[in-house]
Amino acid sequence: MRGARSFHAQRYARGAIFFHWMIALLVLVNLWIGLVGGSMGVHKAVGITVLVLTAGRIVWRIANPPPPLPAYVAGWERLAATWTHRLFYLLLIVLPLSGWAMVSGAKRYPLDWFGLFPIPYLPIPPAVAGVGHEAHELLGLLMAGLVALHVGAALRHRFLLRDGIVSRILPSGRRTR
Ligand code: HEM
Ligand code: HEM
């Protein structure tokens, strides 16, 4: 029944909200630097940070499962959300790894974390670095497309359906109605 939307929305836990917005911000910064331009030193350090945060996020999520979607959400929407989120987690691991692999094969520039400490190269033969490069470009575009889809879905929930889905992951806990 799509009419009854005044449910007591179960919200994401604080930890999930923290991980979501930290990683979302860093991914947007890196998409910007990758597609528009900026410091590649920052891009690499931010990307490694995303990898580490995502590892933490996945472990944390296993111990803290997300709140179930409200009952009125249709089957195809559940399926779309589930697979978009799974693909996100996969990309959040494989995309930084492909970048790391690419620079590890080339060894053209020293790799460090915002100049504070060195990041080791992955033990990767130069031939694999080329694959990493191709993969990184492809996966980077896939990430950009998935973010567009995801933000589109959020806007649909907020402004068209006007249900409480977006407030589930907002830090303030504001309700849309
Ligand atoms: C830019 C990078 C972003 C990434 C990689 C990302 C990734 C994710 C992932 C993986 C989840 C699932 C959380 C879980 O159940 O484990 C999620 C949930 C969510 N995201 Fe994002 N997100 C991003 C940006 C955004 C933005 C900009 C918005 C809002 C405009 C947004 C709105 C939401 C909402 C509302 C949910 C909760 C969906 C639900 O209640 O099931 N996200 N996001
Ligand atoms: C959240 C993580 C990351 C995102 C979203 C991201 C995204 C992107 C995008 C969209 C591009 C442009 C691809 C193109 O040419 O069309 C790019 C390029 C690049 N990325 Fe990343 N990246 C991430 C992590 C990393 C990491 C961890 C490294 C290395 C440690 C890295 C190294 C590079 C390099 C060197 C390029 C330039 C490639 C070239 O020569 O064309 N990236 N990235």
Short mmCIF file of C-alpha atoms and ligand atoms in Angstrom, two decimals:
data_model
loop_
_atom_site.label_atom_id
_atom_site.label_comp_id
_atom_site.label_asym_id
_atom_site.label_seq_id
_atom_site.Cartn_x
_atom_site.Cartn_y
_atom_site.Cartn_z
CA MET A 1 0.00 0.00 0.00
CA ARG A 2 1.78 3.12 -1.17
CA GLY A 3 -0.56 5.52 0.62
CA ALA A 4 0.50 4.92 4.21
CA ARG A 5 3.93 6.52 4.50
CA SER A 6 3.79 7.99 7.97
CA PHE A 7 5.85 5.20 9.45
CA HIS A 8 8.24 5.62 12.35
CA ALA A 9 11.27 5.47 10.12
CA GLN A 10 14.06 3.40 11.57
CA ARG A 11 17.23 5.34 11.12
CA TYR A 12 20.77 4.31 10.30
CA ALA A 13 23.05 4.13 13.35
CA ARG A 14 25.52 6.98 14.04
CA GLY A 15 28.45 4.88 12.84
CA ALA A 16 26.80 4.14 9.49
CA ILE A 17 25.95 7.83 9.05
CA PHE A 18 29.54 8.83 9.83
CA PHE A 19 31.00 6.34 7.34
CA HIS A 20 28.43 7.23 4.66
CA TRP A 21 29.10 10.97 4.66
CA MET A 22 32.86 10.81 5.18
CA ILE A 23 33.22 8.40 2.27
CA ALA A 24 30.66 10.25 0.09
CA LEU A 25 32.58 13.52 0.54
CA LEU A 26 35.93 11.92 -0.25
CA VAL A 27 34.53 10.10 -3.31
CA LEU A 28 33.08 13.37 -4.65
CA VAL A 29 36.45 15.11 -4.11
CA ASN A 30 38.21 12.32 -6.01
CA LEU A 31 35.71 12.22 -8.86
CA TRP A 32 36.21 15.97 -9.19
CA ILE A 33 40.03 15.73 -9.22
CA GLY A 34 39.93 12.75 -11.61
CA LEU A 35 37.44 14.19 -14.10
CA VAL A 36 37.94 17.96 -13.75
CA GLY A 37 41.43 18.42 -12.33
CA GLY A 38 43.45 19.10 -9.20
CA SER A 39 46.35 17.74 -7.20
CA MET A 40 47.08 14.08 -8.00
CA GLY A 41 48.96 13.82 -4.69
CA VAL A 42 45.71 14.70 -2.88
CA HIS A 43 43.76 12.34 -5.19
CA LYS A 44 45.97 9.38 -4.27
CA ALA A 45 45.95 10.10 -0.51
CA VAL A 46 42.17 10.62 -0.51
CA GLY A 47 41.71 7.39 -2.51
CA ILE A 48 43.78 5.32 -0.07
CA THR A 49 41.76 6.88 2.77
CA VAL A 50 38.54 5.75 1.06
CA LEU A 51 39.96 2.21 0.83
CA VAL A 52 40.83 2.11 4.55
CA LEU A 53 37.52 3.69 5.63
CA THR A 54 35.57 1.26 3.44
CA ALA A 55 37.32 -1.75 4.97
CA GLY A 56 36.33 -0.38 8.38
CA ARG A 57 32.81 0.37 7.18
CA ILE A 58 32.23 -3.16 5.91
CA VAL A 59 33.48 -4.77 9.13
CA TRP A 60 31.35 -2.34 11.15
CA ARG A 61 28.30 -3.06 8.96
CA ILE A 62 28.57 -6.83 9.51
CA ALA A 63 28.25 -6.19 13.26
CA ASN A 64 25.60 -3.46 12.76
CA PRO A 65 23.13 -4.41 10.00
CA PRO A 66 21.24 -1.50 8.39
CA PRO A 67 17.62 -0.80 9.36
CA PRO A 68 15.08 -2.63 7.17
CA LEU A 69 13.27 -0.62 4.50
CA PRO A 70 9.66 0.26 5.37
CA ALA A 71 7.09 -2.23 4.11
CA TYR A 72 5.57 -0.01 1.42
CA VAL A 73 8.79 0.07 -0.65
CA ALA A 74 8.11 -1.95 -3.80
CA GLY A 75 10.00 -5.09 -4.77
CA TRP A 76 11.86 -3.55 -7.71
CA GLU A 77 12.95 -0.61 -5.56
CA ARG A 78 14.34 -2.94 -2.89
CA LEU A 79 16.20 -4.86 -5.56
CA ALA A 80 17.57 -1.67 -7.15
CA ALA A 81 18.71 -0.33 -3.76
CA THR A 82 20.30 -3.63 -2.70
CA TRP A 83 22.31 -4.00 -5.90
CA THR A 84 23.30 -0.34 -6.14
CA HIS A 85 24.65 -0.51 -2.59
CA ARG A 86 26.47 -3.82 -3.22
CA LEU A 87 28.05 -2.38 -6.35
CA PHE A 88 29.08 0.71 -4.35
CA TYR A 89 30.88 -1.42 -1.76
CA LEU A 90 32.62 -3.39 -4.51
CA LEU A 91 33.70 -0.20 -6.32
CA LEU A 92 34.81 1.47 -3.08
CA ILE A 93 37.35 -1.38 -2.73
CA VAL A 94 38.29 -2.15 -6.34
CA LEU A 95 38.50 1.45 -7.62
CA PRO A 96 41.17 2.63 -5.12
CA LEU A 97 42.99 -0.71 -5.49
CA SER A 98 43.17 -0.29 -9.29
CA GLY A 99 44.57 3.23 -8.80
CA TRP A 100 47.10 1.98 -6.27
CA ALA A 101 48.07 -0.88 -8.63
CA MET A 102 48.51 1.59 -11.51
CA VAL A 103 50.90 3.86 -9.62
CA SER A 104 52.72 0.88 -8.06
CA GLY A 105 53.61 -0.47 -11.49
CA ALA A 106 54.70 2.87 -12.87
CA LYS A 107 56.64 4.00 -9.72
CA ARG A 108 56.95 7.42 -11.34
CA TYR A 109 56.14 9.49 -8.25
CA PRO A 110 56.65 8.79 -4.55
CA LEU A 111 53.40 7.81 -2.84
CA ASP A 112 52.56 9.39 0.50
CA TRP A 113 49.63 10.33 2.72
CA PHE A 114 49.35 14.12 2.50
CA GLY A 115 53.13 14.34 2.90
CA LEU A 116 52.89 12.91 6.42
CA PHE A 117 54.10 9.36 5.88
CA PRO A 118 54.99 7.18 2.92
CA ILE A 119 52.54 4.66 1.45
CA PRO A 120 54.26 1.52 0.11
CA TYR A 121 53.85 0.44 -3.49
CA LEU A 122 51.92 -2.77 -4.05
CA PRO A 123 54.15 -5.61 -5.28
CA ILE A 124 52.88 -5.41 -8.85
CA PRO A 125 54.66 -6.18 -12.11
CA PRO A 126 54.62 -3.25 -14.60
CA ALA A 127 52.40 -5.25 -16.99
CA VAL A 128 49.60 -5.30 -14.41
CA ALA A 129 49.91 -1.55 -13.95
CA GLY A 130 48.53 -1.03 -17.47
CA VAL A 131 45.51 -3.16 -16.64
CA GLY A 132 45.12 -1.15 -13.43
CA HIS A 133 45.10 2.06 -15.46
CA GLU A 134 42.40 0.83 -17.87
CA ALA A 135 40.36 -0.55 -14.98
CA HIS A 136 40.70 2.67 -13.01
CA GLU A 137 39.31 4.82 -15.83
CA LEU A 138 36.41 2.45 -16.50
CA LEU A 139 35.55 1.95 -12.82
CA GLY A 140 35.89 5.70 -12.19
CA LEU A 141 33.22 6.40 -14.81
CA LEU A 142 31.05 3.60 -13.43
CA MET A 143 31.35 5.18 -9.97
CA ALA A 144 30.31 8.58 -11.38
CA GLY A 145 27.27 7.00 -13.07
CA LEU A 146 26.29 5.10 -9.93
CA VAL A 147 26.54 8.26 -7.80
CA ALA A 148 24.26 10.05 -10.28
CA LEU A 149 21.72 7.22 -10.07
CA HIS A 150 21.97 7.09 -6.26
CA VAL A 151 21.55 10.87 -5.83
CA GLY A 152 18.67 10.79 -8.32
CA ALA A 153 16.97 8.12 -6.20
CA ALA A 154 17.54 10.21 -3.05
CA LEU A 155 16.01 13.29 -4.72
CA ARG A 156 13.04 11.19 -5.87
CA HIS A 157 12.43 10.04 -2.30
CA ARG A 158 12.82 13.53 -0.89
CA PHE A 159 10.81 15.58 -3.40
CA LEU A 160 8.50 13.23 -5.34
CA LEU A 161 7.60 10.43 -2.93
CA ARG A 162 8.25 12.62 0.14
CA ASP A 163 8.76 9.60 2.33
CA GLY A 164 11.26 9.45 5.19
CA ILE A 165 13.96 7.47 3.37
CA VAL A 166 16.53 10.27 3.05
CA SER A 167 16.16 11.29 6.70
CA ARG A 168 17.26 7.75 7.64
CA ILE A 169 20.83 8.69 6.79
CA LEU A 170 20.89 12.44 7.59
CA PRO A 171 23.03 13.32 10.64
CA SER A 172 20.46 15.73 12.06
CA GLY A 173 17.65 13.20 12.09
CA ARG A 174 15.34 15.69 10.43
CA ARG A 175 12.11 14.23 9.14
CA THR A 176 10.79 15.17 5.71
CA ARG A 177 7.25 15.17 7.08
C1 HEM B 1 28.95 10.24 -3.43
C2 HEM B 1 29.17 9.07 -2.95
C3 HEM B 1 28.16 8.20 -2.26
C4 HEM B 1 28.34 6.87 -2.04
C5 HEM B 1 29.55 6.05 -2.45
C6 HEM B 1 27.17 6.39 -1.33
C7 HEM B 1 26.99 5.06 -0.92
C8 HEM B 1 25.93 4.59 -0.20
C9 HEM B 1 25.77 3.23 0.27
C10 HEM B 1 26.79 2.11 0.05
C11 HEM B 1 24.60 3.14 0.94
C12 HEM B 1 24.02 1.90 1.62
C13 HEM B 1 24.31 1.91 3.07
C14 HEM B 1 24.05 0.53 3.67
O1 HEM B 1 22.89 0.14 3.82
O2 HEM B 1 25.04 -0.16 3.97
C15 HEM B 1 23.99 4.45 0.89
C16 HEM B 1 22.78 4.79 1.46
C17 HEM B 1 22.15 5.99 1.25
N1 HEM B 1 22.66 7.10 0.59
FE1 HEM B 1 24.46 7.27 -0.25
N2 HEM B 1 26.29 7.41 -1.14
C18 HEM B 1 26.86 8.56 -1.68
C19 HEM B 1 26.29 9.82 -1.69
C20 HEM B 1 24.99 10.11 -1.31
C21 HEM B 1 24.34 11.40 -1.45
C22 HEM B 1 25.00 12.65 -2.04
C23 HEM B 1 23.07 11.25 -0.98
C24 HEM B 1 21.94 12.25 -0.89
C25 HEM B 1 21.71 13.17 -1.80
C26 HEM B 1 22.94 9.89 -0.51
C27 HEM B 1 21.79 9.36 0.05
C28 HEM B 1 21.69 8.09 0.58
C29 HEM B 1 20.51 7.60 1.28
C30 HEM B 1 19.20 8.38 1.50
C31 HEM B 1 20.79 6.29 1.71
C32 HEM B 1 19.88 5.38 2.55
C33 HEM B 1 19.06 4.49 1.71
C34 HEM B 1 18.19 3.61 2.62
O3 HEM B 1 17.56 4.14 3.51
O4 HEM B 1 18.18 2.38 2.43
N3 HEM B 1 24.12 9.22 -0.73
N4 HEM B 1 24.81 5.31 0.18
C1 HEM B 2 37.61 6.88 -4.20
C2 HEM B 2 38.66 6.54 -4.88
C3 HEM B 2 38.97 7.03 -6.26
C4 HEM B 2 38.16 7.59 -7.23
C5 HEM B 2 36.65 7.88 -7.15
C6 HEM B 2 39.00 7.87 -8.38
C7 HEM B 2 38.54 8.39 -9.57
C8 HEM B 2 39.33 8.70 -10.65
C9 HEM B 2 38.86 9.19 -11.92
C10 HEM B 2 37.39 9.43 -12.29
C11 HEM B 2 39.94 9.38 -12.71
C12 HEM B 2 39.94 9.88 -14.16
C13 HEM B 2 39.95 8.70 -15.09
C14 HEM B 2 40.00 9.13 -16.51
O1 HEM B 2 41.11 9.39 -17.01
O2 HEM B 2 38.95 9.22 -17.14
C15 HEM B 2 41.11 9.02 -11.97
C16 HEM B 2 42.42 9.10 -12.42
C17 HEM B 2 43.52 8.75 -11.70
N1 HEM B 2 43.54 8.17 -10.44
FE1 HEM B 2 41.93 7.84 -9.28
N2 HEM B 2 40.29 7.49 -8.09
C18 HEM B 2 40.32 6.98 -6.82
C19 HEM B 2 41.43 6.45 -6.16
C20 HEM B 2 42.73 6.49 -6.64
C21 HEM B 2 43.89 5.97 -5.94
C22 HEM B 2 43.86 5.27 -4.58
C23 HEM B 2 44.97 6.23 -6.72
C24 HEM B 2 46.44 5.90 -6.48
C25 HEM B 2 46.97 5.62 -5.30
C26 HEM B 2 44.51 6.91 -7.92
C27 HEM B 2 45.31 7.35 -8.94
C28 HEM B 2 44.86 7.95 -10.09
C29 HEM B 2 45.74 8.41 -11.17
C30 HEM B 2 47.27 8.34 -11.18
C31 HEM B 2 44.89 8.90 -12.18
C32 HEM B 2 45.31 9.50 -13.52
C33 HEM B 2 45.28 8.40 -14.54
C34 HEM B 2 45.72 8.92 -15.90
O3 HEM B 2 46.93 9.04 -16.10
O4 HEM B 2 44.86 9.16 -16.74
N3 HEM B 2 43.13 7.05 -7.83
N4 HEM B 2 40.71 8.59 -10.71
#
